[in-house]
PDB file of C-alpha atoms in Angstrom:
ATOM      1  CA  MET A 682      -0.099   0.018  -0.042  1.00 39.00           C
ATOM      2  CA  ALA A 683       1.228   3.348  -0.919  1.00 46.00           C
ATOM      3  CA  ALA A 684       2.898   5.597   1.990  1.00 45.00           C
ATOM      4  CA  HIS A 685       0.585   8.726   1.291  1.00 46.00           C
ATOM      5  CA  SER A 686      -2.452   6.605   0.924  1.00 47.00           C
ATOM      6  CA  LEU A 687      -2.153   4.871   4.069  1.00 59.00           C
ATOM      7  CA  LEU A 688      -1.576   8.390   6.359  1.00 76.00           C
ATOM      8  CA  PHE A 689      -3.431  10.848   4.577  1.00 80.00           C
ATOM      9  CA  PRO A 690      -6.112   9.275   1.961  1.00 81.00           C
ATOM     10  CA  ARG A 691      -8.460  12.422   2.061  1.00 84.00           C
ATOM     11  CA  ALA A 692      -6.035  15.194   4.270  1.00 88.00           C
ATOM     12  CA  ARG A 693      -4.152  14.730   0.858  1.00 89.00           C
ATOM     13  CA  TRP A 694      -6.932  16.304  -1.423  1.00 92.00           C
ATOM     14  CA  TRP A 695      -7.411  19.254   0.561  1.00 92.00           C
ATOM     15  CA  ALA A 696      -3.708  19.983   0.380  1.00 93.00           C
ATOM     16  CA  LEU A 697      -3.774  19.750  -3.464  1.00 94.00           C
ATOM     17  CA  ALA A 698      -6.932  21.897  -3.363  1.00 95.00           C
ATOM     18  CA  TRP A 699      -4.831  24.561  -0.678  1.00 95.00           C
ATOM     19  CA  LEU A 700      -1.686  24.728  -3.347  1.00 96.00           C
ATOM     20  CA  ALA A 701      -4.255  25.457  -6.572  1.00 96.00           C
ATOM     21  CA  VAL A 702      -5.415  28.311  -4.786  1.00 96.00           C
ATOM     22  CA  TYR A 703      -2.387  29.659  -2.559  1.00 97.00           C
ATOM     23  CA  LEU A 704       0.683  28.847  -5.466  1.00 96.00           C
ATOM     24  CA  PRO A 705      -1.049  31.182  -8.136  1.00 97.00           C
ATOM     25  CA  SER A 706      -2.026  33.877  -5.561  1.00 96.00           C
ATOM     26  CA  TYR A 707       0.898  34.327  -3.693  1.00 96.00           C
ATOM     27  CA  SER A 708       3.288  33.671  -6.707  1.00 96.00           C
ATOM     28  CA  ILE A 709       0.912  36.821  -8.575  1.00 96.00           C
ATOM     29  CA  ALA A 710       0.862  39.606  -5.747  1.00 95.00           C
ATOM     30  CA  TYR A 711       4.129  38.604  -4.160  1.00 95.00           C
ATOM     31  CA  GLY A 712       6.371  37.325  -6.680  1.00 94.00           C
ATOM     32  CA  ALA A 713       8.134  34.263  -6.989  1.00 94.00           C
ATOM     33  CA  ARG A 714      11.162  35.029  -4.163  1.00 94.00           C
ATOM     34  CA  ASN A 715       8.019  35.076  -1.822  1.00 94.00           C
ATOM     35  CA  PHE A 716       8.327  31.460  -1.420  1.00 96.00           C
ATOM     36  CA  LEU A 717      11.895  31.505   0.290  1.00 96.00           C
ATOM     37  CA  PHE A 718      11.108  32.854   3.393  1.00 96.00           C
ATOM     38  CA  LEU A 719      10.877  29.944   6.220  1.00 96.00           C
ATOM     39  CA  CYS A 720       6.836  30.182   6.495  1.00 95.00           C
ATOM     40  CA  ASN A 721       5.926  30.661   2.927  1.00 97.00           C
ATOM     41  CA  LEU A 722       8.473  27.163   2.095  1.00 97.00           C
ATOM     42  CA  GLY A 723       7.437  25.362   4.944  1.00 97.00           C
ATOM     43  CA  VAL A 724       3.712  25.390   4.716  1.00 96.00           C
ATOM     44  CA  LEU A 725       4.659  24.174   1.022  1.00 97.00           C
ATOM     45  CA  LEU A 726       6.978  21.595   2.130  1.00 97.00           C
ATOM     46  CA  THR A 727       3.820  20.606   4.647  1.00 97.00           C
ATOM     47  CA  ALA A 728       1.230  20.047   1.540  1.00 96.00           C
ATOM     48  CA  ILE A 729       4.233  18.035  -0.438  1.00 95.00           C
ATOM     49  CA  ALA A 730       4.328  15.989   3.149  1.00 95.00           C
ATOM     50  CA  ILE A 731       0.665  15.141   3.175  1.00 94.00           C
ATOM     51  CA  VAL A 732       0.376  14.720  -0.368  1.00 93.00           C
ATOM     52  CA  ALA A 733       3.857  12.007  -0.273  1.00 92.00           C
ATOM     53  CA  GLY A 734       2.776  11.032   3.212  1.00 91.00           C
ATOM     54  CA  SER A 735       6.246  11.955   4.707  1.00 93.00           C
ATOM     55  CA  ARG A 736       6.946  11.573   8.285  1.00 94.00           C
ATOM     56  CA  LEU A 737       9.936  12.647   7.919  1.00 96.00           C
ATOM     57  CA  LEU A 738       9.515  16.258   5.960  1.00 96.00           C
ATOM     58  CA  LEU A 739       6.103  16.532   8.272  1.00 96.00           C
ATOM     59  CA  SER A 740       7.676  15.977  11.581  1.00 96.00           C
ATOM     60  CA  SER A 741      10.060  18.472  10.433  1.00 97.00           C
ATOM     61  CA  GLN A 742       8.124  21.229   9.944  1.00 97.00           C
ATOM     62  CA  ALA A 743       5.879  20.628  13.325  1.00 97.00           C
ATOM     63  CA  VAL A 744       9.336  21.766  14.426  1.00 97.00           C
ATOM     64  CA  ALA A 745       9.491  25.207  12.344  1.00 96.00           C
ATOM     65  CA  ALA A 746       5.673  26.085  12.244  1.00 96.00           C
ATOM     66  CA  PRO A 747       5.188  26.583  16.126  1.00 95.00           C
ATOM     67  CA  SER A 748       7.734  29.302  16.697  1.00 93.00           C
ATOM     68  CA  ILE A 749       6.761  30.608  13.203  1.00 94.00           C
ATOM     69  CA  GLY A 750       3.002  30.953  13.831  1.00 94.00           C
ATOM     70  CA  ILE A 751       3.741  32.214  17.484  1.00 93.00           C
ATOM     71  CA  ALA A 752       6.149  35.127  16.141  1.00 92.00           C
ATOM     72  CA  TRP A 753       3.683  35.975  12.871  1.00 94.00           C
ATOM     73  CA  ALA A 754       0.722  36.304  15.583  1.00 94.00           C
ATOM     74  CA  LEU A 755       2.224  37.964  17.620  1.00 94.00           C
ATOM     75  CA  ASP A 756       3.542  40.460  15.444  1.00 93.00           C
ATOM     76  CA  LEU A 757      -0.079  40.711  13.836  1.00 94.00           C
ATOM     77  CA  GLY A 758      -1.928  41.311  17.019  1.00 94.00           C
ATOM     78  CA  TRP A 759       0.363  43.913  18.031  1.00 94.00           C
ATOM     79  CA  ARG A 760       0.191  45.808  15.446  1.00 93.00           C
ATOM     80  CA  LEU A 761      -4.265  45.676  16.033  1.00 92.00           C
ATOM     81  CA  VAL A 762      -3.417  46.634  19.389  1.00 93.00           C
ATOM     82  CA  THR A 763      -1.032  49.291  19.642  1.00 92.00           C
ATOM     83  CA  GLY A 764      -0.716  50.137  15.850  1.00 90.00           C
ATOM     84  CA  ALA A 765       2.773  49.652  15.642  1.00 89.00           C
ATOM     85  CA  HIS A 766       4.650  46.223  15.009  1.00 86.00           C
ATOM     86  CA  LEU A 767       6.349  44.286  16.981  1.00 86.00           C
ATOM     87  CA  PHE A 768       9.403  43.217  15.102  1.00 80.00           C
ATOM     88  CA  GLY A 769       7.995  43.039  11.796  1.00 81.00           C
ATOM     89  CA  GLY A 770       6.801  40.731   8.857  1.00 85.00           C
ATOM     90  CA  THR A 771       3.120  41.295   8.816  1.00 91.00           C
ATOM     91  CA  GLU A 772       3.422  44.903   7.409  1.00 91.00           C
ATOM     92  CA  TYR A 773       2.012  43.484   4.038  1.00 93.00           C
ATOM     93  CA  MET A 774      -1.061  42.738   5.859  1.00 95.00           C
ATOM     94  CA  TRP A 775      -2.351  46.370   5.764  1.00 94.00           C
ATOM     95  CA  ASP A 776      -0.874  47.002   2.122  1.00 95.00           C
ATOM     96  CA  PRO A 777      -4.037  48.032   0.183  1.00 95.00           C
ATOM     97  CA  GLN A 778      -1.441  47.181  -3.076  1.00 95.00           C
ATOM     98  CA  TYR A 779      -2.170  43.195  -2.532  1.00 95.00           C
ATOM     99  CA  PRO A 780      -5.225  41.910  -2.887  1.00 95.00           C
ATOM    100  CA  LEU A 781      -7.356  41.225   0.028  1.00 95.00           C
ATOM    101  CA  LEU A 782      -8.074  37.818  -0.784  1.00 94.00           C
ATOM    102  CA  THR A 783      -4.329  37.215  -0.944  1.00 95.00           C
ATOM    103  CA  ARG A 784      -3.941  38.552   2.550  1.00 96.00           C
ATOM    104  CA  LEU A 785      -6.089  36.846   4.445  1.00 96.00           C
ATOM    105  CA  LEU A 786      -4.660  33.847   2.933  1.00 96.00           C
ATOM    106  CA  SER A 787      -1.843  34.179   5.002  1.00 96.00           C
ATOM    107  CA  LEU A 788      -4.073  33.495   7.814  1.00 95.00           C
ATOM    108  CA  TYR A 789      -2.790  30.030   7.773  1.00 96.00           C
ATOM    109  CA  HIS A 790       0.328  31.156  10.002  1.00 96.00           C
ATOM    110  CA  VAL A 791      -2.721  30.583  12.488  1.00 95.00           C
ATOM    111  CA  VAL A 792      -4.021  27.159  11.351  1.00 95.00           C
ATOM    112  CA  TRP A 793      -0.655  25.693   9.945  1.00 96.00           C
ATOM    113  CA  PRO A 794       1.200  24.658  13.928  1.00 96.00           C
ATOM    114  CA  ILE A 795      -2.141  23.787  14.296  1.00 95.00           C
ATOM    115  CA  LEU A 796      -2.908  21.094  11.658  1.00 95.00           C
ATOM    116  CA  VAL A 797       0.750  19.856  10.996  1.00 96.00           C
ATOM    117  CA  VAL A 798       1.063  19.074  15.127  1.00 95.00           C
ATOM    118  CA  ALA A 799      -2.135  17.335  15.398  1.00 93.00           C
ATOM    119  CA  LEU A 800      -1.120  15.092  11.954  1.00 94.00           C
ATOM    120  CA  VAL A 801       2.126  14.727  13.636  1.00 94.00           C
ATOM    121  CA  ARG A 802       0.225  13.581  16.790  1.00 92.00           C
ATOM    122  CA  ARG A 803      -1.304  11.285  14.332  1.00 90.00           C
ATOM    123  CA  VAL A 804       1.359   9.366  12.716  1.00 90.00           C
ATOM    124  CA  GLY A 805       4.155   9.868  15.283  1.00 91.00           C
ATOM    125  CA  TYR A 806       7.287  12.198  15.504  1.00 95.00           C
ATOM    126  CA  ASP A 807      10.256  11.353  13.504  1.00 95.00           C
ATOM    127  CA  ARG A 808      13.372  12.644  15.581  1.00 95.00           C
ATOM    128  CA  ARG A 809      15.240  13.607  12.622  1.00 96.00           C
ATOM    129  CA  GLY A 810      12.493  16.357  11.723  1.00 96.00           C
ATOM    130  CA  TRP A 811      14.925  18.799  13.909  1.00 97.00           C
ATOM    131  CA  ALA A 812      18.405  18.044  11.657  1.00 96.00           C
ATOM    132  CA  CYS A 813      16.097  18.004   8.446  1.00 97.00           C
ATOM    133  CA  GLN A 814      14.427  21.090   9.432  1.00 97.00           C
ATOM    134  CA  ALA A 815      17.996  22.440  10.468  1.00 97.00           C
ATOM    135  CA  ALA A 816      18.871  21.704   6.872  1.00 97.00           C
ATOM    136  CA  VAL A 817      16.161  23.258   5.199  1.00 97.00           C
ATOM    137  CA  ALA A 818      16.970  26.650   6.962  1.00 97.00           C
ATOM    138  CA  ALA A 819      20.402  26.596   6.435  1.00 97.00           C
ATOM    139  CA  ILE A 820      19.916  26.549   2.592  1.00 97.00           C
ATOM    140  CA  ALA A 821      17.633  28.413   2.319  1.00 97.00           C
ATOM    141  CA  LEU A 822      19.301  31.337   4.060  1.00 97.00           C
ATOM    142  CA  VAL A 823      22.150  30.993   1.964  1.00 97.00           C
ATOM    143  CA  VAL A 824      20.676  31.050  -0.873  1.00 97.00           C
ATOM    144  CA  CYS A 825      18.585  33.817   0.107  1.00 97.00           C
ATOM    145  CA  ARG A 826      21.703  35.849   0.775  1.00 96.00           C
ATOM    146  CA  LEU A 827      23.433  35.295  -2.264  1.00 96.00           C
ATOM    147  CA  PHE A 828      20.230  35.333  -4.799  1.00 96.00           C
ATOM    148  CA  THR A 829      17.984  37.899  -3.028  1.00 96.00           C
ATOM    149  CA  PRO A 830      18.390  41.841  -2.379  1.00 95.00           C
ATOM    150  CA  ALA A 831      19.443  42.988   1.214  1.00 95.00           C
ATOM    151  CA  VAL A 832      16.783  45.440   0.916  1.00 93.00           C
ATOM    152  CA  GLU A 833      14.193  42.568   1.577  1.00 92.00           C
ATOM    153  CA  ASN A 834      16.124  40.651   4.575  1.00 93.00           C
ATOM    154  CA  ILE A 835      14.239  38.009   3.539  1.00 94.00           C
ATOM    155  CA  ASN A 836      15.134  35.332   6.444  1.00 94.00           C
ATOM    156  CA  TYR A 837      16.331  37.487   8.248  1.00 93.00           C
ATOM    157  CA  ALA A 838      19.751  36.712   6.253  1.00 95.00           C
ATOM    158  CA  PHE A 839      21.156  40.444   5.619  1.00 96.00           C
ATOM    159  CA  VAL A 840      19.910  42.209   9.665  1.00 92.00           C
ATOM    160  CA  ASP A 841      19.041  40.069  12.483  1.00 88.00           C
ATOM    161  CA  PRO A 842      15.479  41.052  13.707  1.00 82.00           C
ATOM    162  CA  LEU A 843      16.361  41.684  17.347  1.00 81.00           C
ATOM    163  CA  PHE A 844      19.810  44.008  16.709  1.00 83.00           C
ATOM    164  CA  HIS A 845      19.072  44.964  13.714  1.00 84.00           C
ATOM    165  CA  ARG A 846      22.913  44.401  12.854  1.00 89.00           C
ATOM    166  CA  ALA A 847      24.634  43.077  10.156  1.00 93.00           C
ATOM    167  CA  PHE A 848      27.418  40.427  11.233  1.00 92.00           C
ATOM    168  CA  GLU A 849      30.485  40.305   9.432  1.00 92.00           C
ATOM    169  CA  PRO A 850      31.603  38.582   7.622  1.00 95.00           C
ATOM    170  CA  PRO A 851      28.260  36.898   5.805  1.00 93.00           C
ATOM    171  CA  LEU A 852      29.248  33.295   7.182  1.00 95.00           C
ATOM    172  CA  LEU A 853      29.225  34.351  10.505  1.00 95.00           C
ATOM    173  CA  HIS A 854      25.926  36.717  10.463  1.00 96.00           C
ATOM    174  CA  LEU A 855      24.203  33.121   8.756  1.00 96.00           C
ATOM    175  CA  ALA A 856      25.397  30.883  11.162  1.00 95.00           C
ATOM    176  CA  LEU A 857      24.421  32.942  14.020  1.00 95.00           C
ATOM    177  CA  VAL A 858      21.123  33.048  12.431  1.00 95.00           C
ATOM    178  CA  VAL A 859      21.088  29.141  11.664  1.00 95.00           C
ATOM    179  CA  ALA A 860      22.484  28.666  15.153  1.00 95.00           C
ATOM    180  CA  THR A 861      19.793  30.631  16.904  1.00 93.00           C
ATOM    181  CA  LEU A 862      16.775  28.673  14.621  1.00 94.00           C
ATOM    182  CA  ALA A 863      18.413  25.314  14.811  1.00 94.00           C
ATOM    183  CA  GLY A 864      19.387  25.376  18.517  1.00 93.00           C
ATOM    184  CA  VAL A 865      16.875  27.612  20.054  1.00 93.00           C
ATOM    185  CA  ALA A 866      13.221  27.536  18.541  1.00 93.00           C
ATOM    186  CA  TYR A 867      14.013  24.618  16.916  1.00 96.00           C
ATOM    187  CA  ALA A 868      15.194  22.789  19.673  1.00 95.00           C
ATOM    188  CA  LEU A 869      12.542  23.969  21.935  1.00 95.00           C
ATOM    189  CA  THR A 870       9.705  22.497  20.051  1.00 95.00           C
ATOM    190  CA  HIS A 871      11.570  19.417  19.407  1.00 96.00           C
ATOM    191  CA  ALA A 872      12.122  18.641  23.043  1.00 95.00           C
ATOM    192  CA  ILE A 873       8.259  19.318  23.276  1.00 94.00           C
ATOM    193  CA  LEU A 874       7.402  16.622  20.868  1.00 94.00           C
ATOM    194  CA  CYS A 875       9.801  14.021  21.868  1.00 93.00           C
ATOM    195  CA  ALA A 876       8.324  13.965  25.240  1.00 91.00           C
ATOM    196  CA  SER A 877       4.807  14.366  24.172  1.00 87.00           C
ATOM    197  CA  ILE A 878       4.067  12.639  20.930  1.00 77.00           C
ATOM    198  CA  ARG A 879       4.897   9.030  20.196  1.00 62.00           C
ATOM    199  CA  ARG A 880       4.374   6.802  17.500  1.00 50.00           C
ATOM    200  CA  VAL A 881       0.815   5.990  16.553  1.00 45.00           C
ATOM    201  CA  ARG A 882      -0.011   1.891  17.086  1.00 41.00           C
ATOM    202  CA  GLY A 883      -0.657   0.514  13.932  1.00 42.00           C
ATOM    203  CA  ILE A 884       0.200   3.331  11.596  1.00 43.00           C
ATOM    204  CA  SER A 885       4.361   2.789  12.934  1.00 44.00           C
ATOM    205  CA  SER A 886       3.694  -0.542  12.668  1.00 39.00           C
ATOM    206  CA  ALA A 887       2.928  -0.607   8.923  1.00 41.00           C
ATOM    207  CA  LEU A 888       5.746   1.856   8.820  1.00 44.00           C
ATOM    208  CA  SER A 889       8.858   0.548  10.010  1.00 42.00           C
ATOM    209  CA  GLY A 890       8.025  -2.915  11.004  1.00 39.00           C
ATOM    210  CA  ARG A 891       6.981  -1.694  14.989  1.00 39.00           C
ATOM    211  CA  SER A 892       4.190  -1.357  16.998  1.00 34.00           C
ATOM    212  CA  ASP A 893       5.164   1.763  18.841  1.00 37.00           C
ATOM    213  CA  CYS A 894       8.798   4.203  19.603  1.00 40.00           C
ATOM    214  CA  ARG A 895       8.894   1.804  22.657  1.00 37.00           C
ATOM    215  CA  ALA A 896      11.201  -1.361  22.162  1.00 35.00           C
ATOM    216  CA  ARG A 897       9.961  -4.271  23.294  1.00 38.00           C
ATOM    217  CA  ARG A 898      10.665  -6.725  26.222  1.00 42.00           C
ATOM    218  CA  PRO A 899      10.774  -9.860  26.233  1.00 44.00           C
ATOM    219  CA  VAL A 900       7.603 -12.069  27.204  1.00 44.00           C
ATOM    220  CA  ALA A 901       7.763 -14.791  29.548  1.00 48.00           C
ATOM    221  CA  PRO A 902       6.334 -18.448  27.905  1.00 48.00           C
ATOM    222  CA  GLY A 903       2.628 -18.668  29.061  1.00 47.00           C
ATOM    223  CA  THR A 904       2.408 -14.831  30.429  1.00 44.00           C
ATOM    224  CA  LYS A 905      -0.041 -12.176  28.430  1.00 43.00           C
ATOM    225  CA  ARG A 906       0.630  -8.923  26.669  1.00 41.00           C
ATOM    226  CA  ALA A 907      -1.303  -6.443  27.770  1.00 38.00           C
TER     227      ALA A 907
END
């Protein structure tokens, strides 16, 4: 049986429908470079994970989505309450040059973390997700540094969001941003996921040949399993 039909027999159609609306809307309004943002890249990878039935890819986005979603929601909420942005990143939500429907699609930042964690709770968390997402972030930052304008500062590849500094040399700046993401934001989410989510019995058995992430203990003859 194909992995995707085993994991997400219905959700994959919703994922494809989302991509059919999201990709052209964002491409027309914001341009192709916008998909390099870790949030947009993440929601794309989540949709691919659902369609392909990839537990590793889904786990990697479960590591990233909560911190991204919280940061986005905080900045948006701060703007609504105070009229100013907390640290920036949601200014486009008030920019009338972009279609309202396209801006409203960005509310996925609120739904995405809930969805991806719920799906991982269903299929189990792959501990390699942390390393996978760290690699995704590192590659995205290098690409942004090399091929995007500094003024756009995509993924803070040029200026950090806390001290508003451009550290030199560029490799140091990129290393600091990746270290902060992987060593703080992703590490915290990874620890929470490891502590709270175990593989689901039955699904993990079909995927890995084991009923769950716990090692089997030898059973004495005549002893019944619980």
